[in-house]
């Protein structure tokens, strides 16, 4: 059978276990996970006898060997025990999450809720966790699988997980970073930015944002003058406001001195072209104010031939610059590590704070990066990825110029993998980003110098062939060609789908939309009539339901959502947008319809 064809899951009725043949995880591993889940949830209690491997295999429709291997692995780990001539049982000493059933106390929220600080009124932009399912994800830092050097990472992690390495983990200390990784960063990463640092001048963090938060925690308190250069990390700015820092913007100090003892946060590549004297002028301004500078560098990106000036840390003779960078996300296996370079005393204080917070990067990840860099994979991947990103950046530039050259202004930085797009003054960038997401285009609103609002359009998560269509849809939105969906079906210019077209279009599709409170939601419409819904940035709200077509209308019913009531809709498809109209003819919701499991969306006829 073709592996691309999704087969229906198999059920084990008494334990309600589902094994999915289309999952990348083997059936044996899925079964092991399900059994462990059942043990910890108390469904399989200590001492309970399990079905024989033959019986269970027949019940769920898998090979007997699959069940035997799963049982053997769980017996080896003491989750199950085998008793001669009796069978397989749940071990009596397996810990269970549910020790006893009791009242939670404190009502639905409890006293902890009253001790929480007020939530921010505006949390700013948050990228949906399922960004990769959107047709046009222009989100900087989100990396599509085509860029990742999977083979090289498998080799690096295999070496990091060797028995020799694992034996050494117990001898490592929680305070210190991996010595080999520090040597690799000193010798192969920081010199690219002109930085020559000793081992005691470097700290590794979970990410560049984590490094920024650590540095801010040490340097900034109530009333501390902090001078920011746009674009600013919104989460970092919010934390500074929470600490009651005295915030201002760097462009306000062109003709006047910086505040005394100011902390200046700037981007190394943004302000300092190599042919200007600005770097040393800024260092002199900071020295005159007895301040410090936090240099938030950009990761390596497109290879566009531009010359990148040395980092300010490389020009710092007084120890006033704290360099924050990160290993390139475009070639990273998961979150890319952050790197801080500064004087030893400051690094030691950061190390102490990191230990108190318990946020040291795991030993395995650090050693994996050490091998990845040391074997030459990092530098080779940067060259390869840089060429791909260069092609994507040119495609984005050309598309913006072709479709929007009279309506927007664009700017970028040497080697950057994003463009900042300034919209007409009357356009609210955050509202525009929400409207763009409704037609399948993800963009990030941000602020530039002088408080100018802009959209950051990145290229790390979108293929080159999709860039033109994504920009074309944005241009239609800006021009008003894509007006808001009609509020009533009588005003709808597109005819609703017939029953046959509706089934062809929606069966097996994935729908992306937003809840009324702004959280992303995903709806899988399976061909067997089942629906699976997930809402929230962490997928914390889930439900299942069923769907069917009756009298040319699409019907659905959730187990919990929408009061578990049956709803019916007329469905209109406009490009990648799907619109639901309720029984009263009023628009109920819109969604982005994405590809089916086979990779193709069936056209409506």
XYZ file of C-alpha atoms in Angstrom:
605
model
C 0.000 0.000 0.000
C 1.249 3.481 -0.789
C 2.756 4.980 2.393
C 1.326 8.379 1.477
C -2.221 7.047 1.887
C -3.443 7.643 5.427
C -5.076 4.541 6.863
C -7.682 4.608 9.562
C -6.334 4.243 13.137
C -6.841 0.952 14.951
C -8.624 0.841 18.302
C -8.133 -1.267 21.439
C -11.543 -1.034 23.013
C -10.939 -1.756 26.697
C -8.037 0.694 27.041
C -9.164 3.109 24.325
C -5.683 3.018 22.760
C -5.234 4.350 19.239
C -2.289 3.362 17.048
C -1.812 5.455 13.939
C 0.030 3.732 11.036
C 0.637 7.146 9.430
C 2.616 8.373 12.423
C 6.410 8.673 12.003
C 6.683 6.720 15.272
C 6.631 2.928 14.878
C 3.592 0.960 16.052
C 5.713 -0.675 18.733
C 6.822 2.669 20.166
C 3.280 4.037 19.970
C 2.007 1.024 21.902
C 4.698 1.459 24.561
C 3.758 5.109 24.987
C 0.050 4.331 25.239
C 0.619 1.631 27.846
C 2.816 3.940 29.923
C 0.151 6.661 29.680
C -2.495 4.188 30.855
C -0.323 3.148 33.817
C 0.327 6.721 34.926
C -3.299 7.750 34.510
C -4.416 4.849 36.655
C -6.270 3.051 33.866
C -3.829 0.160 34.223
C -3.444 -0.199 37.965
C -0.525 -1.998 39.687
C -0.973 -5.745 39.574
C -3.450 -5.757 36.687
C -2.976 -8.550 34.191
C -2.530 -7.560 30.545
C -3.808 -9.509 27.545
C -1.418 -12.002 26.001
C 0.668 -10.731 23.099
C -1.385 -12.843 20.677
C -4.713 -11.629 22.067
C -3.707 -7.982 22.104
C -2.216 -8.194 18.612
C -5.452 -9.635 17.227
C -7.536 -7.062 19.043
C -5.710 -4.033 17.650
C -4.757 -5.579 14.295
C -0.957 -5.580 14.472
C 1.667 -8.295 14.249
C 2.205 -10.315 17.400
C 5.897 -9.455 17.285
C 5.007 -5.753 17.618
C 3.225 -6.399 20.930
C 5.946 -8.793 22.142
C 8.671 -6.195 21.548
C 6.649 -3.533 23.348
C 6.047 -5.870 26.315
C 9.730 -6.887 26.437
C 10.895 -3.257 26.497
C 8.481 -2.363 29.327
C 9.501 -5.468 31.293
C 13.181 -4.514 30.916
C 12.394 -1.091 32.369
C 10.351 -2.590 35.252
C 7.045 -1.103 34.161
C 5.673 -4.617 33.620
C 6.566 -7.981 35.129
C 6.302 -11.460 33.629
C 5.140 -14.270 35.876
C 5.776 -17.846 34.820
C 2.618 -19.608 33.568
C 0.552 -16.567 34.656
C 1.158 -13.832 32.089
C 2.173 -10.166 31.976
C 1.215 -7.824 34.834
C 1.638 -4.125 35.673
C 4.464 -3.827 38.185
C 3.329 -3.104 41.753
C 6.016 -0.468 42.393
C 5.399 1.685 39.311
C 4.722 5.300 40.351
C 1.329 6.650 39.367
C 0.332 10.241 38.835
C -3.088 9.688 40.400
C -2.386 8.651 43.989
C -5.862 9.506 45.226
C -8.960 11.315 44.103
C -9.804 14.355 46.182
C -11.112 17.899 46.052
C -8.730 20.377 44.509
C -9.754 23.123 46.896
C -9.974 26.844 46.357
C -12.637 26.706 43.661
C -11.727 26.552 39.991
C -8.802 28.957 40.306
C -7.667 28.781 43.937
C -5.604 31.250 45.971
C -2.672 31.125 43.546
C -4.698 33.009 40.960
C -5.043 35.993 43.311
C -1.257 36.198 43.745
C -0.453 36.390 40.059
C 0.554 39.799 38.693
C -1.853 41.325 36.180
C -1.493 39.866 32.708
C -0.217 42.332 30.105
C -3.038 44.102 28.329
C -1.238 43.675 25.025
C 0.972 40.607 24.782
C 2.213 41.659 21.377
C 2.686 39.317 18.457
C 2.823 35.574 19.083
C 3.616 33.183 16.294
C 1.157 30.260 16.029
C 2.678 26.926 16.947
C 1.407 25.498 13.662
C 3.018 28.256 11.579
C 4.386 25.665 9.142
C 0.848 24.733 8.089
C 0.087 28.234 6.795
C 0.534 28.679 3.034
C 2.775 31.760 3.366
C 4.721 31.952 6.680
C 6.917 35.084 6.469
C 8.072 34.714 10.085
C 11.731 35.422 10.783
C 13.410 32.703 12.844
C 10.897 29.973 12.003
C 12.879 27.509 9.909
C 11.447 25.121 7.350
C 12.741 21.560 7.217
C 14.379 22.080 3.811
C 17.120 24.204 5.405
C 18.079 21.855 8.232
C 21.200 19.656 7.831
C 19.526 16.542 9.221
C 22.237 14.036 8.327
C 24.951 16.155 9.917
C 22.916 16.666 13.077
C 22.268 12.947 13.373
C 26.005 12.333 13.286
C 26.734 15.038 15.867
C 24.030 13.825 18.256
C 25.027 10.185 17.790
C 28.558 11.050 18.884
C 27.235 13.173 21.761
C 25.157 10.194 22.936
C 27.965 7.648 22.818
C 28.610 5.609 25.940
C 31.869 7.441 26.539
C 30.104 10.800 26.490
C 27.213 9.670 28.686
C 29.664 8.339 31.289
C 31.235 11.795 31.377
C 27.957 13.624 32.051
C 28.009 12.608 35.694
C 31.401 14.302 36.092
C 30.254 17.612 34.637
C 29.126 20.469 36.886
C 25.872 22.370 36.514
C 27.678 25.718 36.636
C 30.175 25.262 33.832
C 29.517 25.132 30.126
C 30.845 22.362 27.938
C 34.563 23.122 27.602
C 34.764 21.756 24.065
C 31.810 23.872 22.936
C 33.399 26.980 24.437
C 36.604 26.209 22.498
C 34.609 25.809 19.284
C 32.800 29.116 19.859
C 36.100 30.857 20.652
C 37.839 29.480 17.589
C 35.174 29.261 14.896
C 32.141 31.423 15.764
C 33.168 34.642 17.514
C 36.210 35.377 15.279
C 33.790 35.805 12.355
C 32.579 38.914 14.199
C 36.129 39.987 15.053
C 35.869 38.932 18.709
C 38.845 37.339 20.460
C 37.655 36.007 23.827
C 39.063 33.771 26.535
C 37.090 30.857 27.922
C 36.138 32.787 31.066
C 34.675 35.576 28.920
C 31.980 33.395 27.310
C 28.655 32.078 28.585
C 26.216 29.807 26.738
C 22.461 30.354 27.206
C 19.283 28.644 26.057
C 18.741 31.307 23.384
C 19.678 34.882 22.521
C 16.432 36.070 24.136
C 17.361 34.154 27.302
C 20.746 35.892 27.278
C 19.058 39.263 26.863
C 16.794 38.578 29.852
C 19.737 37.475 32.037
C 21.721 40.576 31.175
C 18.712 42.817 31.771
C 18.118 41.212 35.175
C 21.655 42.085 36.267
C 21.885 45.586 34.853
C 18.406 47.073 35.095
C 16.377 48.067 38.135
C 13.848 50.733 39.031
C 14.812 54.043 37.446
C 17.758 52.673 35.462
C 18.084 54.703 32.246
C 17.837 52.269 29.320
C 18.300 53.481 25.749
C 16.881 51.150 23.084
C 17.466 51.010 19.377
C 14.613 49.859 17.156
C 13.605 47.284 16.169
C 13.254 46.201 19.790
C 12.509 42.742 21.122
C 8.956 43.327 22.416
C 9.214 40.794 25.228
C 12.476 42.359 26.446
C 10.949 45.850 26.359
C 7.956 44.576 28.347
C 10.267 43.111 30.991
C 12.119 46.408 31.251
C 8.858 48.248 31.831
C 7.924 45.713 34.500
C 11.227 46.538 36.232
C 10.260 50.224 36.022
C 13.279 51.210 33.965
C 13.463 54.710 32.459
C 13.164 53.906 28.745
C 14.067 56.071 25.764
C 15.097 55.506 22.131
C 18.594 55.890 20.710
C 17.530 58.173 17.870
C 16.620 60.802 20.495
C 20.310 61.367 21.331
C 21.741 62.502 18.021
C 22.490 65.989 19.361
C 22.612 65.487 23.114
C 24.557 63.291 25.550
C 23.285 59.986 26.847
C 21.839 59.790 30.369
C 24.359 59.166 33.129
C 25.123 55.440 33.685
C 22.790 54.479 30.818
C 22.383 50.954 29.545
C 22.277 51.136 25.738
C 20.808 48.155 23.861
C 21.599 48.132 20.165
C 21.942 45.833 17.156
C 25.467 45.386 15.845
C 24.567 45.293 12.163
C 21.737 47.757 12.092
C 23.439 51.025 12.977
C 27.003 50.655 11.907
C 27.954 50.455 8.222
C 31.622 49.628 7.809
C 32.488 52.934 6.112
C 31.195 55.164 8.944
C 32.720 56.366 12.194
C 29.518 55.696 14.086
C 30.777 52.713 16.097
C 33.592 54.603 17.796
C 31.390 57.677 18.223
C 28.834 55.617 20.091
C 31.522 53.984 22.232
C 32.833 57.445 23.083
C 29.310 58.620 24.002
C 28.848 55.634 26.293
C 32.233 56.200 27.936
C 31.382 59.891 28.530
C 28.137 58.839 30.233
C 29.896 56.053 32.188
C 27.404 53.647 30.646
C 27.450 50.159 29.185
C 26.351 48.808 25.843
C 24.456 45.581 25.208
C 25.182 44.559 21.636
C 22.364 42.306 20.418
C 23.798 40.758 17.271
C 21.926 39.138 14.412
C 22.601 35.493 13.526
C 24.298 34.658 10.220
C 21.814 34.839 7.357
C 21.803 35.371 3.602
C 25.118 35.519 1.748
C 24.416 38.725 -0.144
C 28.024 39.837 -0.617
C 27.707 42.775 1.786
C 30.597 43.529 4.086
C 29.665 43.223 7.748
C 31.605 45.447 10.122
C 33.270 43.964 13.208
C 31.177 43.744 16.343
C 31.452 46.602 18.821
C 32.824 44.118 21.322
C 35.839 43.758 19.022
C 36.487 47.544 19.295
C 35.865 47.775 23.030
C 39.020 48.745 24.926
C 37.319 49.600 28.243
C 35.179 46.526 28.875
C 31.881 48.370 28.450
C 30.345 46.164 25.738
C 28.341 42.994 26.434
C 28.012 41.000 23.233
C 24.918 38.809 22.779
C 24.691 36.556 19.749
C 23.417 33.131 18.900
C 24.254 30.176 16.735
C 22.310 30.401 13.496
C 18.673 29.247 13.880
C 18.605 28.427 10.157
C 20.873 25.404 10.733
C 19.884 24.613 14.309
C 18.355 21.404 15.626
C 15.669 23.012 17.780
C 16.204 26.320 19.599
C 19.609 27.799 18.776
C 21.898 28.474 21.726
C 22.725 32.030 22.757
C 26.243 33.290 23.395
C 27.359 36.103 25.714
C 30.856 37.587 25.556
C 31.992 40.092 28.176
C 34.569 40.638 30.931
C 35.126 37.655 33.272
C 33.534 39.283 36.330
C 30.281 39.967 34.470
C 30.229 36.480 32.951
C 30.654 34.971 36.411
C 27.678 36.934 37.751
C 25.605 35.783 34.780
C 26.669 32.224 35.510
C 25.504 32.559 39.108
C 22.141 33.949 38.000
C 21.748 31.150 35.455
C 22.455 28.584 38.184
C 19.874 30.150 40.521
C 17.279 30.056 37.741
C 18.231 26.514 36.749
C 18.474 27.472 33.086
C 21.835 26.082 31.985
C 21.602 24.469 28.523
C 21.561 20.650 28.803
C 24.899 18.864 28.510
C 23.696 16.756 25.582
C 22.696 19.824 23.558
C 25.974 21.589 24.267
C 28.049 18.544 23.338
C 25.968 18.016 20.205
C 26.701 21.585 19.133
C 30.376 21.014 19.924
C 30.557 18.110 17.489
C 28.377 19.891 14.928
C 30.760 22.860 14.852
C 33.971 20.890 15.330
C 33.307 18.492 12.440
C 32.837 21.434 10.070
C 29.078 20.922 9.696
C 28.207 24.385 11.045
C 30.366 26.379 8.643
C 29.366 24.204 5.681
C 25.671 24.506 6.551
C 25.968 28.296 6.846
C 27.394 28.481 3.323
C 24.713 26.210 1.863
C 21.857 27.829 3.762
C 23.188 31.292 3.014
C 22.900 30.658 -0.700
C 19.313 29.426 -0.328
C 18.375 32.434 1.794
C 20.020 34.763 -0.703
C 17.739 33.396 -3.426
C 14.696 33.767 -1.194
C 15.632 37.312 -0.214
C 16.013 38.332 -3.849
C 12.631 36.729 -4.582
C 11.029 38.686 -1.723
C 12.661 41.944 -2.811
C 11.527 41.481 -6.406
C 7.984 40.549 -5.385
C 7.678 43.546 -3.059
C 9.000 45.804 -5.796
C 6.648 44.347 -8.392
C 3.412 44.371 -6.387
C 3.897 47.081 -3.749
C 6.542 49.536 -4.929
C 4.093 52.466 -4.936
C 2.504 51.653 -1.586
C 5.264 50.585 0.808
C 8.919 51.240 1.576
C 11.292 48.420 2.402
C 14.657 48.118 4.114
C 16.981 45.364 5.201
C 20.456 44.870 6.678
C 23.611 43.291 5.304
C 23.258 39.529 5.542
C 19.768 39.706 7.077
C 17.133 37.116 6.220
C 14.219 39.556 6.498
C 12.827 42.787 5.109
C 11.111 45.484 7.149
C 8.094 46.757 5.220
C 6.630 50.140 6.146
C 2.935 50.333 5.251
C 0.896 53.481 4.504
C 0.370 55.586 7.649
C -3.338 54.831 7.858
C -2.720 51.071 8.183
C -2.597 49.558 11.672
C 0.131 46.898 11.378
C -1.264 44.628 14.084
C -4.748 44.637 12.670
C -3.288 44.138 9.210
C -1.258 41.139 10.456
C -4.468 39.578 11.800
C -6.227 40.124 8.481
C -3.242 38.674 6.623
C -3.282 35.552 8.802
C -6.947 35.073 7.879
C -5.903 34.644 4.226
C -2.938 32.402 5.057
C -0.115 34.980 5.188
C 1.854 35.247 8.452
C 3.786 38.487 9.032
C 5.101 40.032 12.242
C 4.297 43.645 13.235
C 7.205 45.618 14.717
C 8.494 49.165 15.315
C 11.386 50.975 13.676
C 13.143 54.253 14.453
C 10.949 57.172 15.320
C 8.136 54.834 16.341
C 7.372 53.889 12.746
C 5.231 50.776 12.498
C 6.341 48.106 10.051
C 6.002 44.457 9.148
C 8.956 42.126 9.507
C 8.876 39.627 6.638
C 11.316 36.764 7.097
C 12.353 34.100 4.609
C 13.655 31.279 6.811
C 10.313 29.465 6.897
C 8.958 29.884 3.352
C 10.177 28.318 0.120
C 11.245 30.535 -2.758
C 8.444 29.400 -5.057
C 5.764 30.517 -2.576
C 7.099 34.020 -1.970
C 5.548 35.676 -5.011
C 2.036 34.362 -4.320
C 2.302 35.394 -0.666
C 3.289 38.963 -1.566
C 0.561 39.074 -4.221
C -2.038 38.235 -1.574
C -0.631 40.934 0.714
C -0.835 43.475 -2.091
C -4.478 42.581 -2.713
C -5.157 43.069 0.985
C -3.459 46.487 1.029
C -5.278 47.630 -2.125
C -8.591 46.482 -0.698
C -9.182 43.835 -3.373
C -9.569 41.305 -0.568
C -12.300 43.040 1.354
C -13.585 41.707 4.633
C -15.812 38.669 4.217
C -19.484 39.562 3.623
C -21.510 39.474 6.816
C -24.441 37.745 5.113
C -24.566 35.044 2.491
C -26.914 37.182 0.351
C -23.959 39.563 -0.165
C -21.535 36.758 -0.968
C -20.242 37.074 -4.567
C -19.137 33.403 -4.632
C -21.659 30.591 -4.828
C -21.566 28.107 -1.911
C -20.134 24.672 -2.677
C -22.447 21.912 -3.773
C -22.559 18.725 -1.734
C -20.189 16.858 -4.068
C -17.723 19.757 -4.305
C -17.923 20.304 -0.581
C -16.984 16.694 0.140
C -14.091 16.787 -2.339
C -12.773 20.052 -0.906
C -13.115 19.547 2.802
C -12.538 15.830 3.310
C -9.005 15.308 4.618
C -8.276 19.048 4.823
C -6.753 21.023 7.688
C -8.339 24.365 8.585
C -6.448 27.154 10.366
C -8.319 29.955 12.104
C -8.337 32.117 15.242
C -10.601 31.926 18.268
C -12.613 34.962 19.305
C -9.969 35.655 21.965
C -7.157 35.575 19.401
C -5.535 32.192 20.021
C -4.714 30.064 16.971
C -6.818 26.975 16.304
C -6.445 23.995 13.989
C -9.188 21.709 12.738
C -8.405 18.381 11.068
C -11.338 17.158 8.981
C -10.672 13.493 8.464
C -12.132 11.535 5.601
C -13.785 9.021 7.952
C -16.100 11.705 9.380
C -14.003 12.452 12.459
C -12.848 15.939 13.469
C -9.889 16.779 15.705
C -9.631 20.339 17.020
C -6.706 22.015 18.785
C -6.687 25.584 20.149
C -4.140 27.707 21.983
C -0.480 28.554 21.373
C 0.556 25.370 23.194
C -2.328 23.259 21.859
C -3.735 23.094 25.379
C -7.424 23.024 24.415
C -8.405 19.948 22.408
C -11.650 18.330 21.356
C -12.992 15.737 18.968
C -16.197 15.574 16.982
C -17.851 14.342 13.834
C -18.898 15.925 10.552
C -21.228 15.019 7.717
C -22.944 16.566 4.699
C -26.699 16.750 4.505
C -28.869 18.673 2.012
C -25.809 20.451 0.608
C -24.730 21.827 3.978
C -21.791 20.912 6.164
C -22.781 19.659 9.636
C -20.514 19.297 12.655
C -20.818 18.375 16.316
C -18.084 18.564 18.958
C -17.914 16.538 22.145
C -17.362 19.696 24.274
C -16.883 22.753 22.092
C -19.869 24.824 20.953
C -21.971 23.274 23.735
C -21.756 19.910 21.894
C -24.630 21.067 19.700
C -25.122 20.201 16.029
C -24.384 23.121 13.691
C -24.801 23.340 9.935
C -23.183 25.726 7.464
C -23.103 26.751 3.844
C -19.450 26.803 2.789
C -17.728 29.225 0.416
C -14.101 28.808 -0.698
C -12.228 31.859 -1.991
C -8.642 30.932 -2.847
C -7.109 29.640 0.393
C -9.891 31.122 2.525
C -12.945 29.152 3.611
C -16.058 30.928 4.912
C -18.853 29.364 6.994
C -22.374 30.811 6.882
C -24.817 29.615 9.551
C -28.451 28.597 9.189
C -29.438 32.266 9.545
C -27.184 33.206 6.620
C -24.818 35.225 8.823
C -21.057 34.706 8.556
C -20.025 32.378 11.392
C -16.266 32.150 10.854
C -13.421 32.106 8.339
C -10.442 29.791 8.075
C -7.443 29.054 5.907
C -7.718 25.705 4.148
C -4.405 23.913 3.751
C -3.155 20.870 1.925
C -4.514 17.399 2.522
C -2.413 14.532 3.837
C -1.361 13.688 0.279
C 0.024 17.193 -0.155
C -2.654 18.447 -2.545
C -5.843 20.350 -1.864
C -8.702 19.082 -3.920
C -10.157 21.828 -6.074
C -13.778 22.860 -5.669
C -15.963 22.535 -8.716
